[in-house]
XYZ file of N, CA and C in Angstrom:
699
model
N 90.729 131.344 115.374
C 90.088 130.023 115.391
C 88.970 129.992 116.438
N 87.900 129.324 116.087
C 86.775 129.230 117.006
C 87.135 128.324 118.177
N 86.647 128.684 119.356
C 86.873 127.847 120.541
C 85.538 127.510 121.180
N 85.435 126.272 121.638
C 84.243 125.829 122.353
C 84.675 125.127 123.624
N 83.759 124.930 124.528
C 84.098 124.378 125.834
C 83.898 122.866 125.836
N 84.996 122.095 125.796
C 84.879 120.635 125.686
C 84.792 119.952 127.042
N 83.883 120.378 127.873
C 83.845 119.856 129.242
C 83.241 118.462 129.286
N 83.987 117.536 129.879
C 83.467 116.216 130.222
C 84.294 115.705 131.394
N 83.876 114.621 131.968
C 84.331 114.204 133.286
C 85.853 114.122 133.446
N 86.559 113.501 132.488
C 87.994 113.257 132.649
C 88.853 114.111 131.726
N 88.307 115.214 131.272
C 89.063 116.068 130.350
C 90.421 116.472 130.924
N 90.438 116.959 132.153
C 91.688 117.460 132.721
C 92.724 116.351 132.894
N 92.278 115.132 133.158
C 93.201 113.997 133.252
C 93.925 113.807 131.927
N 93.184 113.821 130.835
C 93.795 113.623 129.522
C 94.726 114.776 129.160
N 94.362 115.991 129.538
C 95.222 117.147 129.257
C 96.524 117.037 130.041
N 96.441 116.571 131.299
C 97.664 116.392 132.088
C 98.584 115.348 131.462
N 97.992 114.297 130.906
C 98.792 113.208 130.331
C 99.384 113.569 128.969
N 98.622 114.289 128.145
C 99.044 114.485 126.748
C 99.119 115.940 126.302
N 98.844 116.874 127.206
C 98.985 118.288 126.876
C 98.165 118.696 125.658
N 98.786 119.428 124.712
C 98.045 119.920 123.542
C 97.901 118.885 122.423
N 98.311 117.649 122.683
C 98.345 116.628 121.621
C 97.128 115.700 121.626
N 96.126 115.987 122.451
C 94.947 115.118 122.495
C 93.706 115.912 122.089
N 92.883 115.275 121.281
C 91.710 115.924 120.702
C 90.471 115.052 120.891
N 89.326 115.684 121.090
C 88.043 114.997 120.900
C 87.739 115.066 119.415
N 87.164 113.991 118.873
C 86.918 113.942 117.429
C 85.517 113.411 117.133
N 85.066 113.691 115.918
C 83.851 113.065 115.399
C 82.560 113.515 116.063
N 81.740 112.511 116.397
C 80.377 112.763 116.856
C 80.276 113.597 118.119
N 81.237 113.468 119.035
C 81.195 114.266 120.265
C 81.265 115.753 119.941
N 82.170 116.115 119.023
C 82.332 117.521 118.642
C 81.095 117.992 117.882
N 80.612 117.162 116.974
C 79.392 117.499 116.220
C 78.232 117.797 117.163
N 78.031 116.917 118.147
C 76.885 117.084 119.041
C 77.068 118.278 119.970
N 78.313 118.572 120.328
C 78.585 119.757 121.138
C 78.187 121.014 120.372
N 78.509 121.054 119.086
C 78.133 122.201 118.257
C 76.618 122.279 118.056
N 75.954 121.137 118.119
C 74.487 121.108 118.001
C 73.809 121.502 119.309
N 74.579 121.621 120.390
C 73.997 121.920 121.693
C 73.396 120.710 122.355
N 73.876 119.505 121.944
C 73.388 118.248 122.518
C 74.593 117.458 123.024
N 75.161 117.837 124.187
C 76.378 117.173 124.671
C 76.165 115.675 124.858
N 77.214 114.912 124.546
C 77.161 113.454 124.646
C 78.158 112.960 125.669
N 77.856 111.825 126.286
C 78.790 111.191 127.219
C 79.819 110.336 126.476
N 79.535 110.026 125.199
C 80.438 109.195 124.407
C 81.497 110.082 123.756
N 82.736 109.955 124.228
C 83.820 110.809 123.745
C 84.883 109.943 123.077
N 85.098 110.160 121.788
C 86.203 109.515 121.082
C 87.374 110.481 121.051
N 88.550 109.961 121.381
C 89.734 110.801 121.510
C 90.817 110.379 120.526
N 91.615 111.345 120.109
C 92.733 111.092 119.206
C 93.986 111.715 119.805
N 95.067 110.939 119.839
C 96.335 111.409 120.394
C 97.362 111.478 119.274
N 97.935 112.647 119.088
C 98.893 112.864 118.008
C 100.301 113.030 118.563
N 101.292 112.508 117.825
C 102.687 112.747 118.188
C 103.231 111.884 119.292
N 102.485 110.861 119.737
C 102.933 109.950 120.792
C 102.846 108.515 120.271
N 103.949 107.753 120.289
C 103.882 106.340 119.877
C 102.900 105.558 120.746
N 102.338 104.504 120.176
C 101.319 103.704 120.866
C 101.807 103.201 122.221
N 103.032 102.711 122.273
C 103.565 102.151 123.527
C 103.644 103.218 124.619
N 103.968 104.437 124.226
C 104.046 105.536 125.195
C 102.659 105.886 125.732
N 101.675 105.905 124.850
C 100.294 106.194 125.272
C 99.821 105.141 126.267
N 100.055 103.872 125.934
C 99.637 102.766 126.810
C 100.285 102.904 128.180
N 101.570 103.185 128.211
C 102.304 103.311 129.484
C 101.720 104.421 130.355
N 101.403 105.552 129.738
C 100.833 106.673 130.506
C 99.448 106.333 131.050
N 98.652 105.647 130.230
C 97.283 105.329 130.647
C 97.246 104.238 131.717
N 98.166 103.269 131.632
C 98.146 102.139 132.572
C 98.301 102.579 134.017
N 98.947 103.711 134.235
C 99.123 104.225 135.598
C 97.840 104.839 136.144
N 96.824 105.003 135.270
C 95.602 105.700 135.668
C 94.345 104.857 135.621
N 94.378 103.738 134.884
C 93.170 102.923 134.744
C 93.447 101.661 133.965
N 92.404 101.043 133.461
C 92.511 99.781 132.726
C 92.662 100.068 131.235
N 93.613 99.365 130.609
C 93.901 99.578 129.195
C 93.696 98.281 128.424
N 92.924 98.357 127.333
C 92.752 97.224 126.408
C 93.125 97.698 125.013
N 94.082 96.993 124.405
C 94.492 97.321 123.047
C 93.574 96.596 122.075
N 92.780 97.352 121.327
C 91.817 96.758 120.399
C 92.530 96.171 119.195
N 93.490 96.882 118.657
C 94.245 96.387 117.505
C 95.463 97.249 117.289
N 96.638 96.631 117.291
C 97.865 97.408 117.169
C 97.937 98.130 115.828
N 97.555 97.419 114.754
C 97.629 98.049 113.432
C 96.607 99.183 113.312
N 95.465 99.053 114.033
C 94.445 100.111 114.014
C 94.851 101.292 114.897
N 95.702 101.027 115.904
C 96.091 102.079 116.826
C 94.953 102.552 117.696
N 94.122 101.611 118.174
C 92.950 101.968 118.994
C 93.078 101.328 120.368
N 92.839 102.133 121.410
C 92.927 101.684 122.798
C 91.607 101.969 123.482
N 91.119 101.005 124.264
C 89.984 101.259 125.160
C 90.549 101.485 126.557
N 90.224 102.631 127.119
C 90.764 103.037 128.423
C 89.595 103.254 129.384
N 89.605 102.500 130.487
C 88.527 102.595 131.471
C 89.054 103.221 132.752
N 88.401 104.293 133.192
C 88.760 104.979 134.423
C 87.469 105.351 135.152
N 87.418 105.052 136.442
C 86.222 105.345 137.258
C 84.948 104.782 136.629
N 85.072 103.605 136.012
C 83.912 102.945 135.429
C 83.472 103.470 134.080
N 84.188 104.451 133.529
C 83.829 105.016 132.222
C 84.897 104.638 131.202
N 84.456 104.185 130.016
C 85.394 103.742 128.982
C 85.461 104.744 127.842
N 86.707 105.070 127.452
C 86.966 105.963 126.322
C 87.723 105.203 125.245
N 87.460 105.552 123.994
C 88.266 105.061 122.879
C 89.309 106.118 122.551
N 90.582 105.710 122.598
C 91.672 106.592 122.190
C 92.321 105.988 120.957
N 92.592 106.811 119.971
C 93.169 106.308 118.733
C 94.330 107.194 118.289
N 95.230 106.582 117.529
C 96.240 107.343 116.810
C 95.630 107.871 115.515
N 96.188 108.934 114.955
C 95.755 109.317 113.606
C 95.982 108.142 112.661
N 95.111 108.009 111.679
C 95.272 106.880 110.767
C 94.733 107.225 109.391
N 95.147 106.415 108.433
C 94.599 106.546 107.087
C 94.097 105.187 106.645
N 93.020 105.200 105.882
C 92.402 103.973 105.383
C 92.673 103.866 103.887
N 93.215 102.727 103.484
C 93.436 102.481 102.064
C 92.584 101.297 101.634
N 91.764 101.454 100.605
C 90.928 100.328 100.172
C 91.786 99.171 99.681
N 91.450 97.966 100.113
C 92.176 96.791 99.646
C 91.810 96.515 98.188
N 92.743 95.927 97.485
C 92.531 95.666 96.064
C 91.544 94.509 95.881
N 90.546 94.732 95.040
C 89.567 93.689 94.745
C 89.252 93.692 93.258
N 88.906 92.529 92.756
C 88.441 92.461 91.371
C 87.102 93.189 91.249
N 86.816 93.702 90.075
C 85.570 94.440 89.872
C 84.342 93.588 90.175
N 84.473 92.273 89.955
C 83.334 91.384 90.172
C 83.112 91.061 91.648
N 84.114 91.380 92.499
C 83.998 91.059 93.925
C 83.221 92.152 94.647
N 82.399 91.731 95.613
C 81.587 92.678 96.370
C 82.413 93.299 97.482
N 82.240 94.616 97.684
C 82.957 95.306 98.751
C 82.121 95.303 100.025
N 82.810 95.186 101.167
C 82.153 95.337 102.464
C 82.828 96.472 103.214
N 82.306 96.780 104.416
C 82.884 97.874 105.195
C 84.245 97.503 105.779
N 84.669 96.249 105.634
C 85.950 95.803 106.192
C 87.082 95.784 105.171
N 86.781 96.147 103.938
C 87.775 96.023 102.872
C 88.721 97.221 102.837
N 89.421 97.402 103.977
C 90.370 98.500 104.089
C 91.652 98.015 104.750
N 92.768 98.613 104.347
C 94.030 98.453 105.062
C 94.191 99.710 105.905
N 94.145 99.531 107.218
C 94.187 100.675 108.137
C 95.601 100.837 108.664
N 96.156 102.024 108.491
C 97.524 102.301 108.917
C 97.526 103.428 109.941
N 97.875 103.069 111.172
C 97.978 104.076 112.233
C 99.354 104.726 112.184
N 99.386 106.026 112.378
C 100.644 106.769 112.317
C 100.557 107.946 113.274
N 101.312 107.903 114.400
C 101.200 108.983 115.387
C 101.584 110.349 114.833
N 102.321 110.376 113.730
C 102.804 111.651 113.188
C 102.045 112.089 111.934
N 100.963 111.392 111.632
C 100.117 111.790 110.505
C 99.428 113.120 110.842
N 99.407 114.072 109.913
C 98.709 115.332 110.190
C 97.236 115.093 110.545
N 96.752 115.863 111.489
C 95.376 115.697 111.962
C 94.372 115.817 110.814
N 94.623 116.740 109.888
C 93.699 116.941 108.772
C 93.563 115.683 107.921
N 94.643 114.905 107.806
C 94.595 113.674 107.022
C 93.704 112.635 107.692
N 93.720 112.587 109.022
C 92.828 111.676 109.728
C 91.369 112.110 109.551
N 91.117 113.395 109.635
C 89.748 113.892 109.482
C 89.234 113.688 108.057
N 90.143 113.710 107.087
C 89.749 113.565 105.691
C 89.185 112.185 105.378
N 89.594 111.163 106.146
C 89.134 109.796 105.861
C 87.706 109.569 106.374
N 87.172 110.483 107.154
C 85.843 110.303 107.751
C 84.750 110.569 106.720
N 83.553 110.033 106.975
C 82.531 109.991 105.931
C 81.936 111.342 105.559
N 81.437 112.084 106.551
C 80.699 113.313 106.273
C 81.366 114.505 106.958
N 81.185 115.675 106.391
C 81.872 116.863 106.905
C 81.455 117.182 108.336
N 80.208 116.894 108.679
C 79.745 117.170 110.048
C 80.434 116.252 111.071
N 81.075 115.184 110.590
C 81.821 114.286 111.473
C 83.328 114.488 111.376
N 83.769 115.288 110.405
C 85.205 115.494 110.178
C 85.696 116.698 110.971
N 85.503 116.618 112.273
C 85.813 117.716 113.192
C 86.687 117.209 114.332
N 87.512 118.101 114.850
C 88.293 117.785 116.052
C 88.324 119.015 116.935
N 88.593 118.777 118.232
C 88.678 119.875 119.178
C 89.803 119.587 120.163
N 90.759 120.494 120.225
C 91.881 120.329 121.146
C 91.393 120.462 122.589
N 91.638 119.420 123.390
C 91.120 119.424 124.757
C 91.769 120.504 125.616
N 93.021 120.823 125.343
C 93.747 121.757 126.211
C 93.123 123.145 126.220
N 92.597 123.597 125.067
C 92.087 124.974 125.012
C 90.757 125.122 124.269
N 90.168 123.994 123.809
C 88.872 124.066 123.149
C 88.909 124.546 121.714
N 90.109 124.630 121.105
C 90.214 125.087 119.719
C 89.562 124.077 118.774
N 88.694 124.576 117.901
C 88.003 123.730 116.925
C 88.853 123.609 115.666
N 89.076 122.380 115.211
C 89.780 122.124 113.952
C 88.741 121.622 112.958
N 88.519 122.416 111.912
C 87.401 122.175 110.994
C 87.844 122.454 109.552
N 88.701 121.599 108.985
C 89.249 121.884 107.650
C 88.257 121.706 106.511
N 87.099 121.092 106.764
C 86.171 120.781 105.675
C 84.822 121.503 105.801
N 84.740 122.449 106.715
C 83.503 123.225 106.843
C 82.368 122.483 107.513
N 82.699 121.562 108.413
C 81.671 120.785 109.097
C 80.772 121.619 109.988
N 81.340 122.637 110.639
C 80.534 123.474 111.533
C 79.442 124.204 110.757
N 79.755 124.660 109.547
C 78.758 125.337 108.717
C 77.665 124.366 108.290
N 78.052 123.107 107.990
C 77.058 122.101 107.627
C 76.119 121.804 108.789
N 76.669 121.771 109.996
C 75.841 121.543 111.192
C 74.857 122.708 111.360
N 75.347 123.900 111.153
C 74.491 125.087 111.239
C 73.368 125.027 110.200
N 73.705 124.551 108.986
C 72.731 124.462 107.899
C 71.921 123.170 107.962
N 72.313 122.253 108.860
C 71.627 120.969 109.044
C 71.623 120.155 107.747
N 72.821 119.987 107.192
C 72.955 119.247 105.934
C 74.104 118.245 106.051
N 73.949 117.101 105.376
C 74.991 116.070 105.330
C 75.661 116.146 103.968
N 76.975 116.433 103.988
C 77.741 116.473 102.746
C 78.971 115.575 102.900
N 79.491 115.112 101.776
C 80.621 114.206 101.793
C 81.923 114.944 102.101
N 82.744 114.323 102.921
C 84.079 114.871 103.164
C 84.957 114.651 101.940
N 84.928 113.443 101.401
C 85.756 113.100 100.249
C 84.906 112.288 99.259
N 84.313 112.938 98.271
C 83.427 112.225 97.330
C 84.089 111.036 96.642
N 85.393 111.123 96.372
C 86.081 110.020 95.690
C 86.173 108.777 96.569
N 86.273 108.975 97.884
C 86.427 107.843 98.800
C 85.092 107.244 99.228
N 84.006 107.978 99.053
C 82.707 107.526 99.555
C 82.305 106.143 99.041
N 82.462 105.834 97.746
C 82.029 104.515 97.261
C 82.866 103.349 97.790
N 84.034 103.638 98.390
C 84.910 102.563 98.846
C 84.348 101.825 100.058
N 83.431 102.463 100.790
C 82.817 101.832 101.958
C 81.299 101.899 101.807
N 80.669 100.808 101.358
C 79.216 100.841 101.101
C 78.385 101.102 102.345
N 78.928 100.847 103.539
C 78.162 101.098 104.758
C 77.820 102.583 104.912
N 78.608 103.437 104.287
C 78.380 104.878 104.410
C 77.038 105.304 103.818
N 76.539 104.547 102.871
C 75.220 104.860 102.295
C 74.151 104.724 103.378
N 74.228 103.646 104.164
C 73.266 103.452 105.255
C 73.481 104.473 106.359
N 74.733 104.830 106.595
C 75.024 105.841 107.624
C 74.431 107.194 107.228
N 74.420 107.501 105.948
C 73.804 108.754 105.494
C 72.322 108.784 105.864
N 71.629 107.667 105.635
C 70.208 107.584 105.992
C 70.016 107.713 107.499
N 70.896 107.047 108.244
C 70.764 107.081 109.707
C 71.005 108.493 110.264
N 72.056 109.160 109.808
C 72.330 110.505 110.315
C 71.230 111.481 109.919
N 70.716 111.351 108.697
C 69.614 112.223 108.270
C 68.417 112.054 109.185
N 68.165 110.810 109.608
C 67.006 110.512 110.439
C 67.226 110.925 111.888
N 68.362 110.526 112.450
C 68.625 110.778 113.878
C 68.897 112.263 114.136
N 69.707 112.890 113.255
C 70.063 114.299 113.457
C 69.016 115.243 112.869
N 68.125 114.696 112.021
C 67.128 115.493 111.302
C 67.815 116.513 110.396
N 68.815 116.019 109.647
C 69.534 116.811 108.649
C 69.041 116.410 107.261
N 69.204 117.305 106.298
C 68.933 116.955 104.909
C 70.198 116.353 104.287
N 70.036 115.626 103.196
C 71.165 114.995 102.512
C 71.472 115.771 101.236
N 72.733 116.079 101.036
C 73.165 116.777 99.839
C 72.841 115.933 98.598
N 72.271 116.522 97.542
C 71.878 115.749 96.357
C 73.014 114.924 95.743
N 74.258 115.380 95.897
C 75.397 114.633 95.353
C 75.445 113.210 95.904
N 75.042 113.037 97.165
C 75.096 111.722 97.799
C 74.116 110.768 97.136
N 72.931 111.252 96.789
C 71.959 110.389 96.114
C 72.508 109.881 94.782
N 73.181 110.763 94.052
C 73.714 110.387 92.742
C 74.798 109.317 92.868
N 75.699 109.502 93.829
C 76.791 108.536 94.012
C 76.245 107.222 94.557
N 75.282 107.303 95.483
C 74.756 106.094 96.135
C 74.097 105.150 95.144
N 73.515 105.689 94.087
C 72.824 104.839 93.103
C 73.769 103.855 92.421
N 75.066 104.193 92.405
C 76.050 103.354 91.727
C 76.777 102.405 92.674
N 76.443 102.438 93.960
C 77.182 101.634 94.950
C 76.444 100.328 95.225
N 77.148 99.227 95.083
C 76.587 97.902 95.347
C 76.688 97.602 96.840
N 75.552 97.349 97.485
C 75.505 97.128 98.938
C 75.489 95.649 99.309
N 75.534 94.777 98.324
C 75.311 93.360 98.603
C 76.469 92.696 99.351
N 77.602 93.369 99.445
C 78.715 92.817 100.207
C 78.629 93.094 101.697
N 77.664 93.915 102.120
C 77.512 94.238 103.542
C 76.925 93.054 104.302
N 77.394 92.867 105.525
C 76.866 91.779 106.349
C 75.474 92.133 106.854
N 74.662 91.107 107.089
C 73.321 91.303 107.642
C 73.402 92.027 108.983
N 74.429 91.693 109.773
C 74.564 92.284 111.114
C 74.747 93.803 111.043
N 75.597 94.270 110.103
C 75.834 95.715 110.016
C 74.621 96.449 109.454
N 73.939 95.842 108.509
C 72.707 96.445 107.984
C 71.670 96.551 109.100
N 71.515 95.466 109.874
C 70.567 95.480 111.001
C 70.926 96.558 112.012
N 72.222 96.698 112.287
C 72.673 97.679 113.279
C 72.266 99.095 112.870
N 72.484 99.440 111.608
C 72.098 100.764 111.129
C 70.585 100.943 111.155
N 69.861 99.903 110.760
C 68.394 99.974 110.744
C 67.839 100.168 112.154
N 68.367 99.412 113.126
C 67.878 99.545 114.498
C 68.188 100.925 115.074
N 69.335 101.500 114.709
C 69.651 102.856 115.178
C 68.636 103.856 114.634
N 68.235 103.661 113.377
C 67.201 104.530 112.799
C 65.893 104.388 113.576
N 65.519 103.158 113.857
C 64.234 102.902 114.513
C 64.222 103.356 115.968
N 65.351 103.195 116.666
C 65.382 103.431 118.112
C 65.839 104.837 118.501
N 66.626 105.488 117.644
C 67.209 106.773 118.036
C 66.569 107.975 117.350
N 65.736 107.726 116.351
C 65.118 108.834 115.610
C 63.826 109.286 116.277
N 63.585 110.590 116.227
C 62.293 111.098 116.696
C 61.194 110.654 115.742
N 61.553 110.562 114.451
C 60.596 110.129 113.429
C 61.289 109.110 112.526
N 61.268 107.825 112.885
C 61.995 106.801 112.122
C 61.598 106.710 110.652
N 60.367 107.099 110.315
C 59.939 107.022 108.913
C 60.845 107.850 108.004
N 61.447 108.888 108.565
C 62.362 109.710 107.765
C 63.557 108.891 107.300
N 64.092 108.059 108.196
C 65.213 107.212 107.831
C 64.846 106.205 106.763
N 63.638 105.658 106.869
C 63.188 104.685 105.871
C 62.978 105.363 104.513
N 62.486 106.588 104.522
C 62.330 107.336 103.273
C 63.689 107.595 102.625
N 64.673 107.924 103.460
C 66.018 108.161 102.919
C 66.626 106.864 102.379
N 66.363 105.746 103.039
C 66.863 104.468 102.538
C 66.261 104.153 101.172
N 65.016 104.547 100.972
C 64.378 104.359 99.662
C 65.048 105.237 98.608
N 65.280 106.499 98.955
C 65.880 107.448 98.011
C 67.347 107.125 97.712
N 68.013 106.474 98.653
C 69.422 106.114 98.480
C 69.607 104.733 97.831
N 68.493 104.133 97.412
C 68.534 102.843 96.715
C 68.881 101.677 97.648
N 68.734 101.890 98.955
C 69.057 100.840 99.934
C 67.960 99.766 99.932
N 66.700 100.187 100.015
C 65.602 99.224 100.139
C 65.509 98.322 98.902
N 65.745 98.883 97.747
C 65.687 98.104 96.522
C 66.730 96.988 96.549
N 67.931 97.320 97.048
C 69.007 96.318 97.086
C 68.799 95.316 98.208
């Protein structure tokens, strides 16, 4: 298994508290593989009930429970805040065909004993479906995300689940623009069939501003929004 160096300020603290059961996940791992380390670290703790995690963290810093059903904790230590989460799975809520879907139409179930691969499978793109064990830097990459990062391409982790969250269409445009990756043609085909009208103005604005403010060339994001049928809708 490939190993990388997951160095950040409080890594050893988390390893002392949770041993081999804590992982960095998502964008932090992606950016580390890109050679662009980030200060924003999302963490996942496996095999520990929520109450046990909270108890361990409270002795070290400030703990805020974002949502018990989501299994997400904000932990602040030395003025720095980390998001810690349990593994979870997202199930789309039942809606009539005539009803518009938004990014909130999910039943989120946190489960400390859910296999790590199942948590990574619910994520949008393969370049984000990555984890790294903090204890030894082992990379967990069941969907080939590291190869996609190397090839600078955005591909779907789970094509069947992609239409369930319309916000992912805008996220594809944003990642293509900010990371300067190409988009797999399959995404364009699926995106044409996704109705975006259930998305809130606030979330659309948030994605648009990230394109404008974080991209070296924001026009790329706008071009992708055109190709993904976002601007038309």
